[in-house]
Amino acid sequence: ARHLYICDFHKNLIQSVRNRRKRKGSDDDGDSPVQDIDTPEVDLYQLQVNTLRRYKRHFKLQTRPGLNKAQLVEIIGCHFRTIPVNEKDTLTYFIYSVKNDKNKSDLKMDSGMH
């Protein structure tokens, strides 16, 4: 059997989510904010300007023309943080994809064949 391993970063990320859920379930009254302090931030400055522009175009974000990279990062960052994420489904999909060495295009082709 072929073994695929998750890198330490993603293993620690998954573990922190599990631990956070245990803490929330045990001592929360249900009024906690959706995003925790230890939620990792995405460094949008690492992306190229063309990638930021494609994101802006994909989500149809209204901006004035001619924005520089810092302005794009600020606008996109605000939008990105508002996107709801189901952590359980996302982690399940990620682990499935890693174990099966698949990506989205593989899944689309598989579902079309059945």
PDB file of C-alpha atoms in Angstrom:
ATOM      1  CA  ALA A   1       0.000   0.000   0.000  1.00  0.00           C
ATOM      2  CA  ARG A   2       1.191   3.491  -0.854  1.00  0.00           C
ATOM      3  CA  HIS A   3       1.522   5.863   2.101  1.00  0.00           C
ATOM      4  CA  LEU A   4       1.087   9.604   1.788  1.00  0.00           C
ATOM      5  CA  TYR A   5       2.037  11.833   4.654  1.00  0.00           C
ATOM      6  CA  ILE A   6       0.798  15.300   5.554  1.00  0.00           C
ATOM      7  CA  CYS A   7       3.508  17.883   6.188  1.00  0.00           C
ATOM      8  CA  ASP A   8       4.050  19.066   9.761  1.00  0.00           C
ATOM      9  CA  PHE A   9       2.451  22.464   9.094  1.00  0.00           C
ATOM     10  CA  HIS A  10      -0.860  20.975   7.945  1.00  0.00           C
ATOM     11  CA  LYS A  11      -0.762  18.276  10.614  1.00  0.00           C
ATOM     12  CA  ASN A  12      -0.378  20.959  13.304  1.00  0.00           C
ATOM     13  CA  LEU A  13      -3.110  23.061  11.704  1.00  0.00           C
ATOM     14  CA  ILE A  14      -5.545  20.139  11.729  1.00  0.00           C
ATOM     15  CA  GLN A  15      -4.636  19.331  15.337  1.00  0.00           C
ATOM     16  CA  SER A  16      -5.169  22.942  16.442  1.00  0.00           C
ATOM     17  CA  VAL A  17      -8.636  22.940  14.851  1.00  0.00           C
ATOM     18  CA  ARG A  18      -9.502  19.720  16.665  1.00  0.00           C
ATOM     19  CA  ASN A  19      -8.256  21.112  19.983  1.00  0.00           C
ATOM     20  CA  ARG A  20     -10.162  24.349  19.462  1.00  0.00           C
ATOM     21  CA  ARG A  21     -13.373  22.412  18.840  1.00  0.00           C
ATOM     22  CA  LYS A  22     -12.891  20.429  22.059  1.00  0.00           C
ATOM     23  CA  ARG A  23     -12.386  23.657  24.028  1.00  0.00           C
ATOM     24  CA  LYS A  24     -15.427  25.290  22.428  1.00  0.00           C
ATOM     25  CA  GLY A  25     -17.638  22.298  23.132  1.00  0.00           C
ATOM     26  CA  SER A  26     -16.593  22.032  26.758  1.00  0.00           C
ATOM     27  CA  ASP A  27     -16.664  25.568  28.151  1.00  0.00           C
ATOM     28  CA  ASP A  28     -18.452  27.840  25.678  1.00  0.00           C
ATOM     29  CA  ASP A  29     -21.954  29.140  26.045  1.00  0.00           C
ATOM     30  CA  GLY A  30     -22.422  29.352  22.273  1.00  0.00           C
ATOM     31  CA  ASP A  31     -21.867  33.098  21.969  1.00  0.00           C
ATOM     32  CA  SER A  32     -18.236  32.982  20.841  1.00  0.00           C
ATOM     33  CA  PRO A  33     -17.146  34.717  17.627  1.00  0.00           C
ATOM     34  CA  VAL A  34     -16.772  32.614  14.503  1.00  0.00           C
ATOM     35  CA  GLN A  35     -13.087  33.438  14.021  1.00  0.00           C
ATOM     36  CA  ASP A  36     -10.632  32.644  16.813  1.00  0.00           C
ATOM     37  CA  ILE A  37      -7.445  34.538  17.588  1.00  0.00           C
ATOM     38  CA  ASP A  38      -5.289  31.545  16.631  1.00  0.00           C
ATOM     39  CA  THR A  39      -6.845  31.225  13.154  1.00  0.00           C
ATOM     40  CA  PRO A  40      -3.999  31.512  10.655  1.00  0.00           C
ATOM     41  CA  GLU A  41      -3.905  34.609   8.494  1.00  0.00           C
ATOM     42  CA  VAL A  42      -3.295  34.430   4.767  1.00  0.00           C
ATOM     43  CA  ASP A  43      -0.442  36.659   3.575  1.00  0.00           C
ATOM     44  CA  LEU A  44      -1.958  38.099   0.407  1.00  0.00           C
ATOM     45  CA  TYR A  45       1.209  40.120  -0.225  1.00  0.00           C
ATOM     46  CA  GLN A  46       2.814  36.851  -1.368  1.00  0.00           C
ATOM     47  CA  LEU A  47       0.471  36.772  -4.373  1.00  0.00           C
ATOM     48  CA  GLN A  48       1.276  38.467  -7.657  1.00  0.00           C
ATOM     49  CA  VAL A  49      -0.704  41.552  -8.678  1.00  0.00           C
ATOM     50  CA  ASN A  50      -2.227  39.630 -11.607  1.00  0.00           C
ATOM     51  CA  THR A  51      -3.497  36.978  -9.184  1.00  0.00           C
ATOM     52  CA  LEU A  52      -5.038  39.656  -6.956  1.00  0.00           C
ATOM     53  CA  ARG A  53      -6.717  41.214  -9.998  1.00  0.00           C
ATOM     54  CA  ARG A  54      -8.114  37.831 -11.054  1.00  0.00           C
ATOM     55  CA  TYR A  55      -9.517  37.342  -7.522  1.00  0.00           C
ATOM     56  CA  LYS A  56     -11.101  40.798  -7.691  1.00  0.00           C
ATOM     57  CA  ARG A  57     -12.604  40.035 -11.115  1.00  0.00           C
ATOM     58  CA  HIS A  58     -13.818  36.557 -10.083  1.00  0.00           C
ATOM     59  CA  PHE A  59     -15.699  37.873  -7.054  1.00  0.00           C
ATOM     60  CA  LYS A  60     -16.787  41.049  -8.906  1.00  0.00           C
ATOM     61  CA  LEU A  61     -15.390  43.351  -6.212  1.00  0.00           C
ATOM     62  CA  GLN A  62     -16.171  46.993  -6.963  1.00  0.00           C
ATOM     63  CA  THR A  63     -13.035  49.151  -6.856  1.00  0.00           C
ATOM     64  CA  ARG A  64     -11.721  52.183  -8.630  1.00  0.00           C
ATOM     65  CA  PRO A  65      -9.316  51.472 -11.499  1.00  0.00           C
ATOM     66  CA  GLY A  66      -5.541  51.629 -11.116  1.00  0.00           C
ATOM     67  CA  LEU A  67      -5.150  50.317  -7.570  1.00  0.00           C
ATOM     68  CA  ASN A  68      -1.646  49.396  -6.412  1.00  0.00           C
ATOM     69  CA  LYS A  69      -0.782  46.090  -4.767  1.00  0.00           C
ATOM     70  CA  ALA A  70      -1.216  47.347  -1.179  1.00  0.00           C
ATOM     71  CA  GLN A  71      -4.686  48.691  -1.966  1.00  0.00           C
ATOM     72  CA  LEU A  72      -5.689  45.442  -3.699  1.00  0.00           C
ATOM     73  CA  VAL A  73      -4.447  43.403  -0.732  1.00  0.00           C
ATOM     74  CA  GLU A  74      -6.461  45.529   1.688  1.00  0.00           C
ATOM     75  CA  ILE A  75      -9.705  45.252  -0.297  1.00  0.00           C
ATOM     76  CA  ILE A  76      -9.286  41.558  -1.073  1.00  0.00           C
ATOM     77  CA  GLY A  77      -8.275  40.811   2.524  1.00  0.00           C
ATOM     78  CA  CYS A  78     -11.509  42.345   3.806  1.00  0.00           C
ATOM     79  CA  HIS A  79     -13.527  40.277   1.332  1.00  0.00           C
ATOM     80  CA  PHE A  80     -11.542  37.084   1.966  1.00  0.00           C
ATOM     81  CA  ARG A  81     -12.196  37.232   5.721  1.00  0.00           C
ATOM     82  CA  THR A  82     -15.959  37.421   5.136  1.00  0.00           C
ATOM     83  CA  ILE A  83     -16.139  34.134   3.205  1.00  0.00           C
ATOM     84  CA  PRO A  84     -17.671  31.476   5.471  1.00  0.00           C
ATOM     85  CA  VAL A  85     -15.733  28.223   5.660  1.00  0.00           C
ATOM     86  CA  ASN A  86     -16.997  24.913   6.956  1.00  0.00           C
ATOM     87  CA  GLU A  87     -13.769  23.683   8.560  1.00  0.00           C
ATOM     88  CA  LYS A  88     -14.890  20.072   8.850  1.00  0.00           C
ATOM     89  CA  ASP A  89     -15.814  19.784   5.165  1.00  0.00           C
ATOM     90  CA  THR A  90     -12.687  21.636   4.055  1.00  0.00           C
ATOM     91  CA  LEU A  91     -10.342  19.464   6.112  1.00  0.00           C
ATOM     92  CA  THR A  92     -12.141  16.311   5.024  1.00  0.00           C
ATOM     93  CA  TYR A  93     -11.833  17.308   1.363  1.00  0.00           C
ATOM     94  CA  PHE A  94      -8.159  18.262   1.820  1.00  0.00           C
ATOM     95  CA  ILE A  95      -7.261  14.964   3.487  1.00  0.00           C
ATOM     96  CA  TYR A  96      -9.222  12.995   0.874  1.00  0.00           C
ATOM     97  CA  SER A  97      -7.399  14.838  -1.917  1.00  0.00           C
ATOM     98  CA  VAL A  98      -3.975  14.252  -0.366  1.00  0.00           C
ATOM     99  CA  LYS A  99      -4.599  10.572   0.307  1.00  0.00           C
ATOM    100  CA  ASN A 100      -5.969   9.970  -3.183  1.00  0.00           C
ATOM    101  CA  ASP A 101      -3.494  12.283  -4.937  1.00  0.00           C
ATOM    102  CA  LYS A 102      -6.371  14.133  -6.577  1.00  0.00           C
ATOM    103  CA  ASN A 103      -7.232  17.710  -7.391  1.00  0.00           C
ATOM    104  CA  LYS A 104     -10.497  19.407  -8.379  1.00  0.00           C
ATOM    105  CA  SER A 105     -10.189  18.549 -12.055  1.00  0.00           C
ATOM    106  CA  ASP A 106      -9.722  14.853 -11.179  1.00  0.00           C
ATOM    107  CA  LEU A 107     -12.899  14.914  -9.080  1.00  0.00           C
ATOM    108  CA  LYS A 108     -14.899  16.554 -11.885  1.00  0.00           C
ATOM    109  CA  MET A 109     -13.767  13.897 -14.353  1.00  0.00           C
ATOM    110  CA  ASP A 110     -14.538  11.090 -11.881  1.00  0.00           C
ATOM    111  CA  SER A 111     -18.058  12.369 -11.181  1.00  0.00           C
ATOM    112  CA  GLY A 112     -18.758  12.721 -14.912  1.00  0.00           C
ATOM    113  CA  MET A 113     -17.907   9.094 -15.614  1.00  0.00           C
ATOM    114  CA  HIS A 114     -20.474   7.592 -13.211  1.00  0.00           C
TER     115      HIS A 114
END
